[in-house]
């Protein structure tokens, strides 16, 4: 069983993190589509802190002997989800940067041809 002081500290930490992300989104420092996964993880941590017996139930359902191991498994899965999300975003942005740099190169070449064409006249 979790100590009451630790439970309150975890709940306050989750609320603080949630408010922090919401304020960053409102200030346009973070985009909502990139923080949805973080908010899901924070809400999940909030529920686990509010209802610690839920972790015992999940451990029993999965067949893991101790709830701490279930917590580590959930944390590992959350880390993999965040890494996948970031990798996907980086890949998309990398493709966009490549496409934009190719377009800029073509525009520069066209501009040089236009400059040479005017000089010849």
PDB file of N, CA and C in Angstrom, residues 1-18 41-52 55 71:
ATOM      1  N   UNK A   1       0.849  -1.187   0.000  1.00  0.00           N
ATOM      2  CA  UNK A   1       0.000   0.000   0.000  1.00  0.00           C
ATOM      3  C   UNK A   1       0.886   1.240   0.000  1.00  0.00           C
ATOM      4  N   UNK A   2       0.421   2.269  -0.644  1.00  0.00           N
ATOM      5  CA  UNK A   2       1.179   3.510  -0.796  1.00  0.00           C
ATOM      6  C   UNK A   2       0.892   4.434   0.387  1.00  0.00           C
ATOM      7  N   UNK A   3       1.917   5.130   0.852  1.00  0.00           N
ATOM      8  CA  UNK A   3       1.744   6.078   1.941  1.00  0.00           C
ATOM      9  C   UNK A   3       0.884   7.248   1.480  1.00  0.00           C
ATOM     10  N   UNK A   4       0.101   7.785   2.405  1.00  0.00           N
ATOM     11  CA  UNK A   4      -0.806   8.880   2.063  1.00  0.00           C
ATOM     12  C   UNK A   4      -0.041  10.120   1.604  1.00  0.00           C
ATOM     13  N   UNK A   5       1.076  10.438   2.282  1.00  0.00           N
ATOM     14  CA  UNK A   5       1.878  11.603   1.902  1.00  0.00           C
ATOM     15  C   UNK A   5       2.422  11.453   0.482  1.00  0.00           C
ATOM     16  N   UNK A   6       2.882  10.266   0.155  1.00  0.00           N
ATOM     17  CA  UNK A   6       3.399  10.015  -1.191  1.00  0.00           C
ATOM     18  C   UNK A   6       2.274  10.090  -2.218  1.00  0.00           C
ATOM     19  N   UNK A   7       1.123   9.583  -1.856  1.00  0.00           N
ATOM     20  CA  UNK A   7      -0.029   9.629  -2.761  1.00  0.00           C
ATOM     21  C   UNK A   7      -0.412  11.074  -3.059  1.00  0.00           C
ATOM     22  N   UNK A   8      -0.464  11.909  -2.039  1.00  0.00           N
ATOM     23  CA  UNK A   8      -0.795  13.328  -2.226  1.00  0.00           C
ATOM     24  C   UNK A   8       0.283  14.011  -3.065  1.00  0.00           C
ATOM     25  N   UNK A   9       1.547  13.689  -2.806  1.00  0.00           N
ATOM     26  CA  UNK A   9       2.647  14.270  -3.573  1.00  0.00           C
ATOM     27  C   UNK A   9       2.562  13.873  -5.056  1.00  0.00           C
ATOM     28  N   UNK A  10       2.247  12.615  -5.324  1.00  0.00           N
ATOM     29  CA  UNK A  10       2.102  12.159  -6.703  1.00  0.00           C
ATOM     30  C   UNK A  10       0.918  12.828  -7.401  1.00  0.00           C
ATOM     31  N   UNK A  11      -0.192  12.959  -6.687  1.00  0.00           N
ATOM     32  CA  UNK A  11      -1.363  13.625  -7.264  1.00  0.00           C
ATOM     33  C   UNK A  11      -1.067  15.087  -7.587  1.00  0.00           C
ATOM     34  N   UNK A  12      -0.400  15.773  -6.666  1.00  0.00           N
ATOM     35  CA  UNK A  12      -0.042  17.171  -6.906  1.00  0.00           C
ATOM     36  C   UNK A  12       0.954  17.294  -8.061  1.00  0.00           C
ATOM     37  N   UNK A  13       1.892  16.358  -8.135  1.00  0.00           N
ATOM     38  CA  UNK A  13       2.854  16.371  -9.238  1.00  0.00           C
ATOM     39  C   UNK A  13       2.176  16.183 -10.581  1.00  0.00           C
ATOM     40  N   UNK A  14       1.202  15.279 -10.641  1.00  0.00           N
ATOM     41  CA  UNK A  14       0.455  15.055 -11.884  1.00  0.00           C
ATOM     42  C   UNK A  14      -0.359  16.285 -12.259  1.00  0.00           C
ATOM     43  N   UNK A  15      -1.008  16.884 -11.285  1.00  0.00           N
ATOM     44  CA  UNK A  15      -1.785  18.096 -11.561  1.00  0.00           C
ATOM     45  C   UNK A  15      -0.884  19.235 -12.037  1.00  0.00           C
ATOM     46  N   UNK A  16       0.270  19.390 -11.380  1.00  0.00           N
ATOM     47  CA  UNK A  16       1.225  20.424 -11.782  1.00  0.00           C
ATOM     48  C   UNK A  16       1.687  20.193 -13.223  1.00  0.00           C
ATOM     49  N   UNK A  17       2.027  18.954 -13.562  1.00  0.00           N
ATOM     50  CA  UNK A  17       2.490  18.640 -14.918  1.00  0.00           C
ATOM     51  C   UNK A  17       1.383  18.907 -15.935  1.00  0.00           C
ATOM     52  N   UNK A  18       0.158  18.533 -15.615  1.00  0.00           N
ATOM     53  CA  UNK A  18      -0.959  18.754 -16.525  1.00  0.00           C
ATOM     54  C   UNK A  18      -1.202  20.246 -16.750  1.00  0.00           C
ATOM     55  N   UNK A  41      -0.264  10.045 -20.577  1.00  0.00           N
ATOM     56  CA  UNK A  41       0.609   9.440 -19.564  1.00  0.00           C
ATOM     57  C   UNK A  41       0.383  10.101 -18.203  1.00  0.00           C
ATOM     58  N   UNK A  42       0.222  11.408 -18.184  1.00  0.00           N
ATOM     59  CA  UNK A  42      -0.009  12.122 -16.922  1.00  0.00           C
ATOM     60  C   UNK A  42      -1.339  11.698 -16.300  1.00  0.00           C
ATOM     61  N   UNK A  43      -2.384  11.597 -17.117  1.00  0.00           N
ATOM     62  CA  UNK A  43      -3.696  11.176 -16.596  1.00  0.00           C
ATOM     63  C   UNK A  43      -3.625   9.740 -16.073  1.00  0.00           C
ATOM     64  N   UNK A  44      -2.912   8.883 -16.783  1.00  0.00           N
ATOM     65  CA  UNK A  44      -2.737   7.510 -16.316  1.00  0.00           C
ATOM     66  C   UNK A  44      -2.009   7.469 -14.969  1.00  0.00           C
ATOM     67  N   UNK A  45      -0.954   8.261 -14.842  1.00  0.00           N
ATOM     68  CA  UNK A  45      -0.235   8.341 -13.556  1.00  0.00           C
ATOM     69  C   UNK A  45      -1.133   8.897 -12.458  1.00  0.00           C
ATOM     70  N   UNK A  46      -1.987   9.852 -12.799  1.00  0.00           N
ATOM     71  CA  UNK A  46      -2.913  10.413 -11.827  1.00  0.00           C
ATOM     72  C   UNK A  46      -3.869   9.339 -11.301  1.00  0.00           C
ATOM     73  N   UNK A  47      -4.416   8.529 -12.231  1.00  0.00           N
ATOM     74  CA  UNK A  47      -5.325   7.466 -11.803  1.00  0.00           C
ATOM     75  C   UNK A  47      -4.604   6.415 -10.966  1.00  0.00           C
ATOM     76  N   UNK A  48      -3.366   6.087 -11.331  1.00  0.00           N
ATOM     77  CA  UNK A  48      -2.614   5.112 -10.540  1.00  0.00           C
ATOM     78  C   UNK A  48      -2.294   5.655  -9.148  1.00  0.00           C
ATOM     79  N   UNK A  49      -2.045   6.969  -9.054  1.00  0.00           N
ATOM     80  CA  UNK A  49      -1.783   7.564  -7.745  1.00  0.00           C
ATOM     81  C   UNK A  49      -3.067   7.674  -6.924  1.00  0.00           C
ATOM     82  N   UNK A  50      -4.169   7.959  -7.590  1.00  0.00           N
ATOM     83  CA  UNK A  50      -5.446   8.107  -6.877  1.00  0.00           C
ATOM     84  C   UNK A  50      -6.005   6.763  -6.419  1.00  0.00           C
ATOM     85  N   UNK A  51      -5.818   5.749  -7.259  1.00  0.00           N
ATOM     86  CA  UNK A  51      -6.343   4.420  -6.954  1.00  0.00           C
ATOM     87  C   UNK A  51      -5.218   3.390  -7.037  1.00  0.00           C
ATOM     88  N   UNK A  52      -4.398   3.289  -5.994  1.00  0.00           N
ATOM     89  CA  UNK A  52      -3.254   2.368  -6.043  1.00  0.00           C
ATOM     90  C   UNK A  52      -3.661   0.900  -6.158  1.00  0.00           C
ATOM     91  N   UNK A  55      -3.460  -0.835  -9.655  1.00  0.00           N
ATOM     92  CA  UNK A  55      -2.218  -1.476 -10.094  1.00  0.00           C
ATOM     93  C   UNK A  55      -2.179  -2.942  -9.654  1.00  0.00           C
ATOM     94  N   UNK A  71       4.240  -1.706 -12.778  1.00  0.00           N
ATOM     95  CA  UNK A  71       4.497  -0.277 -12.926  1.00  0.00           C
ATOM     96  C   UNK A  71       5.696  -0.039 -13.838  1.00  0.00           C
TER      97      UNK A  71
END
